[in-house]
Coordinates of C-alpha atoms in Angstrom, one line a residue:
M1 CA 11.2 126.3 170.8
E2 CA 8.0 124.9 169.9
N3 CA 8.0 121.6 167.8
N4 CA 4.3 121.8 166.7
K5 CA 5.1 124.5 163.9
Y6 CA 7.4 122.1 162.0
L7 CA 5.9 119.8 159.4
S8 CA 7.2 116.3 158.5
V9 CA 8.5 115.6 155.1
G10 CA 5.4 113.4 154.4
A11 CA 3.0 116.1 155.6
L12 CA 4.4 118.5 153.2
T13 CA 4.2 116.1 150.3
K14 CA 0.7 115.1 151.2
Y15 CA -0.2 119.0 151.2
L16 CA 1.7 119.5 147.8
K17 CA -0.1 116.5 146.3
Y18 CA -3.3 117.7 147.4
K19 CA -2.8 121.1 146.1
F20 CA -1.9 119.5 142.7
D21 CA -5.0 117.4 142.8
Q22 CA -7.2 120.2 143.4
D23 CA -5.9 122.8 141.0
P24 CA -8.1 122.7 137.7
Y25 CA -5.2 123.6 135.7
L26 CA -3.3 120.5 136.3
T27 CA -6.1 118.0 136.6
R28 CA -6.1 118.2 132.6
V29 CA -2.9 119.2 131.0
F30 CA -1.8 118.8 127.2
L31 CA 1.8 118.5 126.5
K32 CA 3.9 118.0 123.5
G33 CA 7.5 116.9 123.7
E34 CA 9.8 114.1 123.1
L35 CA 10.0 110.9 124.5
S36 CA 13.0 109.8 126.6
N37 CA 14.0 106.8 128.7
V38 CA 11.0 104.7 127.4
K39 CA 10.7 101.5 129.7
R40 CA 7.8 99.0 129.6
H41 CA 7.2 97.2 132.7
T42 CA 5.9 93.5 132.8
S43 CA 2.7 94.7 134.2
G44 CA 2.1 96.8 131.0
H45 CA 2.7 100.1 132.5
I46 CA 5.0 102.4 130.6
F47 CA 7.6 104.7 132.3
F48 CA 9.1 107.4 130.4
A49 CA 9.9 111.2 130.5
I50 CA 8.8 113.9 128.2
K51 CA 11.1 116.8 127.4
D52 CA 11.9 119.8 125.3
E53 CA 14.9 122.1 124.9
Q54 CA 14.5 123.6 128.4
S55 CA 13.0 120.8 130.8
V56 CA 12.2 117.2 131.4
V57 CA 9.3 115.9 133.2
R58 CA 8.7 112.3 134.3
A59 CA 5.4 110.6 133.1
I60 CA 3.7 107.0 133.6
M61 CA 1.0 105.7 131.5
F62 CA -0.9 102.7 133.2
S63 CA -1.8 99.5 131.4
R64 CA -5.3 100.5 131.5
N65 CA -4.7 103.3 129.1
T66 CA -2.0 101.8 126.9
G67 CA -4.6 99.9 125.0
S68 CA -5.7 103.1 123.1
L69 CA -2.1 103.5 121.7
N70 CA -2.0 103.2 117.9
F71 CA 1.9 103.1 117.9
K72 CA 4.8 101.7 119.9
P73 CA 6.3 104.6 122.1
E74 CA 10.2 104.6 121.1
E75 CA 13.0 107.1 122.2
G76 CA 13.0 110.1 120.4
Q77 CA 9.4 110.2 119.2
S78 CA 7.7 113.4 119.0
V79 CA 4.3 113.2 120.9
L80 CA 1.2 114.9 122.1
I81 CA 0.1 113.7 125.6
E82 CA -3.2 114.2 127.5
G83 CA -3.1 113.7 131.5
R84 CA -3.0 115.1 135.0
V85 CA -0.2 116.5 137.3
S86 CA 0.3 115.0 140.6
V87 CA 3.0 114.4 143.2
F88 CA 4.5 110.9 143.8
E89 CA 4.7 110.7 147.6
S90 CA 7.5 108.4 147.8
S91 CA 9.9 110.5 145.9
G92 CA 8.3 114.0 146.4
Q93 CA 8.6 114.6 142.6
Y94 CA 5.9 115.8 140.5
Q95 CA 5.0 113.7 137.4
I96 CA 2.3 113.4 134.7
Y97 CA -0.1 110.6 134.7
V98 CA -0.7 110.1 131.0
E99 CA -4.2 109.1 129.8
K100 CA -3.9 109.5 126.2
M101 CA -0.8 109.7 123.9
E102 CA -0.4 110.1 120.1
M103 CA 2.5 110.9 117.5
D104 CA 2.9 114.4 116.9
G105 CA 2.5 115.7 113.3
I106 CA 6.0 114.8 111.8
G107 CA 6.0 111.9 114.1
L108 CA 2.9 110.5 112.5
L109 CA 4.6 111.0 109.1
F110 CA 7.5 109.1 110.1
E111 CA 5.4 106.3 111.5
K112 CA 3.6 106.2 108.1
L113 CA 6.8 106.2 106.3
A114 CA 8.2 103.2 108.3
Q115 CA 4.9 101.4 107.7
D116 CA 5.4 101.9 103.8
K117 CA 9.0 101.0 103.7
R118 CA 8.2 97.7 105.5
Q119 CA 5.3 97.1 103.1
L120 CA 7.4 97.6 100.0
A121 CA 10.3 95.9 101.2
E122 CA 8.3 92.9 101.9
K123 CA 6.8 92.9 98.4
G124 CA 10.2 93.1 96.8
Y125 CA 10.0 96.6 95.4
F126 CA 13.6 97.3 96.9
D127 CA 15.2 94.1 95.1
V128 CA 18.3 94.5 92.8
R129 CA 16.4 92.4 90.2
H130 CA 14.0 95.2 89.6
K131 CA 16.8 98.0 88.9
K132 CA 17.2 99.0 85.5
A133 CA 20.7 99.5 83.9
L134 CA 21.9 103.0 82.9
P135 CA 23.0 103.2 79.5
R136 CA 26.6 103.7 79.0
Y137 CA 26.5 106.5 76.5
P138 CA 23.2 108.3 76.8
R139 CA 21.9 110.5 74.2
T140 CA 18.9 112.4 76.0
I141 CA 18.5 113.1 79.7
T142 CA 15.5 114.8 81.2
I143 CA 15.8 116.6 84.5
I144 CA 12.6 116.8 86.8
S145 CA 13.1 119.6 89.1
S146 CA 12.5 123.2 90.0
E147 CA 14.2 125.3 87.3
T148 CA 14.6 128.2 89.5
G149 CA 16.9 126.3 91.9
A150 CA 20.5 126.3 92.0
A151 CA 20.6 122.4 91.7
V152 CA 19.3 122.6 88.1
R153 CA 22.2 124.7 87.1
D154 CA 24.7 122.6 88.8
M155 CA 23.5 119.3 87.0
I156 CA 23.3 121.0 83.7
T157 CA 27.0 122.4 84.2
T158 CA 28.1 119.1 85.3
L159 CA 26.4 117.3 82.3
E160 CA 28.1 119.7 79.6
R161 CA 31.4 119.5 81.3
R162 CA 31.6 115.7 81.4
Y163 CA 29.5 114.7 78.3
P164 CA 28.9 117.6 75.8
L165 CA 27.2 115.2 73.4
V166 CA 24.0 114.5 75.6
S167 CA 20.9 116.4 74.9
V168 CA 19.3 117.8 78.2
T169 CA 15.8 118.7 78.7
V170 CA 14.5 120.4 81.9
I171 CA 10.8 119.9 83.2
N172 CA 10.0 122.5 85.7
T173 CA 8.3 120.9 88.5
L174 CA 6.6 122.0 92.0
M175 CA 9.0 120.1 94.4
Q176 CA 7.3 120.8 97.6
G177 CA 3.9 121.7 99.2
P178 CA 0.3 120.3 98.9
K179 CA 0.3 120.1 95.1
S180 CA 3.8 119.0 94.7
Q181 CA 3.1 115.2 94.9
Q182 CA 0.7 115.1 91.8
A183 CA 3.1 117.4 90.0
V184 CA 5.9 115.0 90.4
I185 CA 3.9 112.0 89.3
D186 CA 2.4 113.8 86.3
N187 CA 5.8 115.0 84.9
L188 CA 7.4 111.6 85.6
S189 CA 4.7 110.0 83.3
Y190 CA 5.2 112.7 80.8
A191 CA 8.9 112.2 80.7
D192 CA 8.6 108.4 80.4
Q193 CA 6.5 108.7 77.3
Q194 CA 9.4 110.7 75.7
Q195 CA 11.7 107.9 75.3
N196 CA 14.4 109.5 77.1
D197 CA 17.7 107.4 77.9
I198 CA 17.6 108.5 81.6
I199 CA 15.5 110.6 83.9
I200 CA 16.9 112.5 86.9
L201 CA 14.7 113.4 89.8
A202 CA 16.5 116.0 91.8
R203 CA 16.1 118.9 94.1
G204 CA 18.4 120.6 96.6
G205 CA 18.4 120.4 100.2
G206 CA 15.9 121.5 102.7
S207 CA 14.0 120.6 106.0
I208 CA 12.3 117.1 106.2
E209 CA 9.0 118.8 105.7
D210 CA 10.2 120.4 102.3
L211 CA 11.6 116.8 101.1
W212 CA 8.4 114.8 102.3
T213 CA 6.9 114.8 98.8
F214 CA 9.6 112.0 97.8
N215 CA 8.5 110.1 100.9
E216 CA 5.1 109.6 99.5
K217 CA 4.1 106.0 98.7
N218 CA 2.3 107.0 95.4
V219 CA 5.6 109.0 94.0
A220 CA 7.7 105.8 95.1
L221 CA 5.4 103.4 93.2
K222 CA 5.4 105.6 90.0
I223 CA 9.0 105.5 89.7
F224 CA 8.8 101.6 90.3
D225 CA 6.4 101.4 87.2
M226 CA 8.5 103.5 84.8
S227 CA 10.2 101.9 81.7
T228 CA 12.9 104.6 81.7
P229 CA 15.9 104.3 84.3
V230 CA 15.5 106.9 87.0
I231 CA 18.3 108.6 88.9
T232 CA 17.1 110.3 92.3
G233 CA 19.2 113.1 93.7
I234 CA 17.0 114.2 96.8
G235 CA 18.7 116.8 99.3
H236 CA 21.9 116.6 100.9
E237 CA 24.3 113.4 101.2
T238 CA 22.5 112.3 104.7
D239 CA 19.0 112.7 103.4
T240 CA 17.5 109.5 102.3
T241 CA 14.0 109.3 101.1
L242 CA 11.5 106.5 100.1
V243 CA 12.0 107.1 96.3
D244 CA 15.7 106.6 97.0
F245 CA 15.1 103.0 97.7
I246 CA 13.0 102.4 94.5
A247 CA 14.9 104.3 92.1
D248 CA 17.2 102.5 89.7
V249 CA 20.2 104.7 91.0
R250 CA 20.4 106.6 94.2
A251 CA 22.8 109.5 94.2
A252 CA 23.6 111.7 97.3
T253 CA 23.1 115.0 95.7
P254 CA 21.7 116.4 92.5
T255 CA 25.2 117.0 91.2
A256 CA 26.2 113.7 92.2
A257 CA 23.1 112.4 90.0
A258 CA 24.5 114.1 86.9
E259 CA 27.9 112.7 87.3
M260 CA 26.3 109.1 87.5
A261 CA 24.2 109.7 84.4
V262 CA 27.1 110.2 82.0
P263 CA 30.7 109.2 81.3
D264 CA 33.6 111.8 81.5
Q265 CA 34.7 112.8 78.2
Q266 CA 38.3 112.8 79.7
D267 CA 38.1 109.1 80.5
I268 CA 36.6 108.3 77.1
L269 CA 39.6 110.2 75.3
E270 CA 42.1 108.3 77.6
R271 CA 40.7 105.0 76.7
L272 CA 40.7 105.9 73.0
R273 CA 44.4 106.8 73.4
Q274 CA 45.1 103.5 75.0
S275 CA 43.2 101.7 72.3
E276 CA 44.9 103.5 69.6
N277 CA 48.5 102.5 71.2
L278 CA 47.3 98.9 71.6
V279 CA 46.2 98.7 67.9
S280 CA 49.4 100.5 66.6
R281 CA 51.5 97.8 68.7
R282 CA 49.6 95.0 67.3
I283 CA 50.0 96.2 63.8
F284 CA 53.5 96.5 64.1
Q285 CA 54.0 93.1 65.5
K286 CA 52.1 91.6 62.7
L287 CA 54.3 93.6 60.1
D288 CA 57.5 92.1 62.0
V289 CA 55.9 88.8 61.7
A290 CA 55.2 89.2 58.0
R291 CA 58.5 90.7 57.4
N292 CA 60.4 87.8 59.1
R293 CA 58.5 85.3 57.1
L294 CA 59.0 87.1 53.9
D295 CA 62.7 87.0 54.9
T296 CA 62.5 83.4 55.5
L297 CA 60.8 82.6 52.2
G298 CA 63.5 84.7 50.6
T299 CA 66.1 82.4 51.5
Y300 CA 64.2 79.3 50.6
Y301 CA 66.4 77.0 48.8
K302 CA 63.8 76.3 46.1
L303 CA 63.5 80.0 45.2
K304 CA 67.2 80.2 44.5
N305 CA 66.9 77.1 42.3
P306 CA 63.6 77.7 40.7
E307 CA 64.0 74.6 38.3
L308 CA 63.4 72.5 41.7
L309 CA 59.9 73.4 41.6
Y310 CA 58.9 71.9 38.4
D311 CA 61.6 69.3 37.5
Q312 CA 59.7 66.6 39.1
Q313 CA 56.5 67.6 37.5
V314 CA 58.2 67.6 34.1
E315 CA 59.5 64.1 34.8
K316 CA 56.1 63.0 35.8
L317 CA 54.7 64.4 32.7
V318 CA 57.3 62.7 30.5
N319 CA 56.2 59.4 32.2
L320 CA 52.5 60.0 31.6
K321 CA 53.3 60.6 27.8
D322 CA 55.3 57.4 27.9
S323 CA 52.5 55.5 29.4
L324 CA 50.2 57.1 26.9
D325 CA 52.3 56.3 23.8
D326 CA 52.6 52.5 25.3
G327 CA 48.9 52.4 25.6
I328 CA 48.5 53.6 22.1
Y329 CA 50.8 51.1 21.0
D330 CA 49.2 48.3 22.6
V331 CA 45.7 49.2 21.3
I332 CA 47.1 49.6 17.7
K333 CA 48.7 46.1 18.1
D334 CA 45.6 44.7 19.3
S335 CA 43.5 46.1 16.6
S336 CA 46.0 44.9 14.0
Y337 CA 45.6 41.5 15.6
R338 CA 41.8 41.4 15.6
L339 CA 41.9 42.8 11.8
S340 CA 44.1 39.8 10.8
S341 CA 41.6 37.4 12.8
M342 CA 38.9 39.0 11.0
K343 CA 40.5 38.6 7.6
E344 CA 41.3 35.1 8.5
S345 CA 37.6 34.5 9.7
I346 CA 36.5 35.8 6.3
K347 CA 38.9 33.8 4.4
Y348 CA 37.5 30.7 6.2
N349 CA 34.0 31.9 5.6
T350 CA 33.4 33.2 9.0
P351 CA 29.5 34.1 9.3
A352 CA 28.9 37.7 8.7
P353 CA 27.2 38.5 12.2
E354 CA 30.4 37.5 13.9
I355 CA 32.3 39.7 11.7
R356 CA 30.0 42.5 12.5
R357 CA 30.2 42.2 16.2
S358 CA 34.0 42.0 16.1
T359 CA 34.0 45.1 14.0
E360 CA 31.6 46.9 16.6
M361 CA 33.7 45.9 19.5
L362 CA 37.0 47.2 17.8
M363 CA 35.2 50.5 17.0
D364 CA 33.9 50.8 20.7
R365 CA 37.5 50.1 21.8
R366 CA 38.9 52.8 19.6
N367 CA 36.4 55.3 20.8
G368 CA 37.2 54.6 24.4
L369 CA 40.7 55.0 23.8
D370 CA 40.1 58.2 22.1
R371 CA 38.2 59.8 25.0
A372 CA 40.7 58.5 27.5
M373 CA 43.6 60.1 25.5
R374 CA 41.7 63.4 25.4
I375 CA 41.0 63.4 29.1
K376 CA 44.6 62.6 30.1
T377 CA 46.0 65.3 27.8
I378 CA 43.6 67.8 29.2
D379 CA 44.3 67.0 32.8
A380 CA 48.0 67.0 32.0
K381 CA 47.7 70.4 30.3
K382 CA 45.8 72.0 33.4
M383 CA 48.4 70.6 35.8
L384 CA 51.3 72.0 34.0
T385 CA 49.7 75.3 33.7
R386 CA 48.9 75.5 37.6
M387 CA 52.6 74.4 38.1
I388 CA 53.7 77.4 35.6
E389 CA 51.6 79.8 37.3
S390 CA 52.8 78.9 41.0
L391 CA 56.3 79.2 39.8
N392 CA 55.6 82.7 37.9
T393 CA 54.0 83.8 41.5
L394 CA 57.2 82.9 43.2
S395 CA 59.3 84.1 40.6
P396 CA 61.7 86.9 41.9
T397 CA 61.3 88.6 38.5
N398 CA 57.5 88.8 39.0
V399 CA 57.9 90.2 42.5
L400 CA 60.0 93.0 41.0
L401 CA 57.4 93.6 38.4
R402 CA 54.8 94.1 41.2
G403 CA 56.9 97.3 42.1
Y404 CA 59.3 95.7 44.7
S405 CA 63.1 96.0 44.6
F406 CA 66.1 94.8 46.3
T407 CA 69.1 96.5 47.8
T408 CA 72.8 95.3 48.1
H409 CA 75.8 96.8 49.8
N410 CA 79.3 95.5 49.1
G411 CA 77.6 92.7 47.0
K412 CA 75.5 91.4 50.0
L413 CA 71.8 91.6 50.1
V414 CA 70.3 94.2 52.7
K415 CA 67.7 92.7 55.0
D416 CA 68.0 95.2 58.0
S417 CA 68.7 98.7 58.3
R418 CA 71.3 97.9 61.1
Q419 CA 73.7 96.6 58.0
L420 CA 74.0 100.1 57.0
E421 CA 75.4 103.3 58.3
V422 CA 75.0 107.2 56.9
G423 CA 77.3 107.5 54.0
D424 CA 77.0 104.0 52.7
E425 CA 76.8 103.3 48.9
V426 CA 73.9 100.9 48.1
H427 CA 72.7 99.4 44.7
S428 CA 68.9 98.9 44.3
T429 CA 67.5 96.7 41.4
F430 CA 64.0 97.1 39.8
A431 CA 62.2 95.2 37.3
E432 CA 63.6 97.6 34.6
G433 CA 67.1 98.8 35.6
N434 CA 68.9 99.6 38.8
I435 CA 70.4 102.8 40.7
V436 CA 73.2 103.4 42.9
S437 CA 72.4 105.7 46.0
K438 CA 73.9 106.9 49.2
V439 CA 72.4 106.6 52.7
T440 CA 71.7 109.8 54.4
E441 CA 69.4 108.6 57.3
V442 CA 69.2 105.3 59.2
N443 CA 66.1 104.2 61.3
H444 CA 66.0 101.0 63.4
D445 CA 62.2 101.2 64.6
G446 CA 60.7 100.2 61.5
R447 CA 58.8 103.4 61.2
N448 CA 59.3 106.5 58.9

């Protein structure tokens, strides 16, 4: 067998490389795919693979070409590349030598979104301190969405079921496409001017391209500048857009946004029932305290012996009267003495001016005594009147006159329903007259 017809592996590889390098269709290729196994060498070269659903191709971008990149290549990015195809002789594998690389359409959008998100976060637009609180019981809610979508019907149904008191307005809005961005901004401005309690910005699920209006920076900044609280419910639970980070509240879905906007009427009714029970318990507690206090006052020893309330005051009044009489007597006695002295003075030719001064002094003292007597008498009468009024207020007779009565059984005062049984005969005393009755029902809980 002749050996000269067999090629070495190296010779075959060189031949294939020559063919690749000479083929005009392989010296300039344009590929679209997803980056995989991205590795940046210390020399600046980037090694990676580009793949789609069917195949994977190895690729390399030398450092002399990486300076033209306007993004950082990362795993999973969709890219457009331009380069040549050749064979790497050491491994015998063909690979692409990339000269230019840029983000694919949606990839560019994601890169811009990432930049916008970083800028807004650095400026504090996502901070909690900027979030407006939702009113607990909103009166008006405006929904900005496409009125033909199922999401709007679900939100309206949820709001009516949970809180039928709220008034709901729907602003039909273009939610995707080239003109949707301005449409959403305009309707947000209009809704903000209507002094709504809450605005819900929502749309149903869709592809990332369908939802991209809500990743636009201008839309997010409009929401930030609004004075009305905004709830966003964009797409499905896994979808998160730029406006969700800026909104006052982010809901996973449009229906969830409606649930967050209003309270549940069943919860409100339950809280009202609990409050009613609490108030009732407190009222009965206060009544029990008042009833016990009344019972205690009813057994107060001074009420059983009313004279004890005014005995000491009467005695004090008598003492005051005696003191007043003594004072009057002393004044009269002193006046008599002065009159006698005046007569003696006159008898022994006392000068007229001296007599006048003595007379004036006597009259002044008499007038002062009269005023003191009137004041003491008036004060004593007022004190006695107050005591009598207090006594009348506490008088059992007056209590009966106000419509109350007291009941006895077998000669004993009835203070508790537990003292009686069905069939017992009781006596009830009123302000005027009394009755005898028979017990037909006994309740121990203090209620009718």
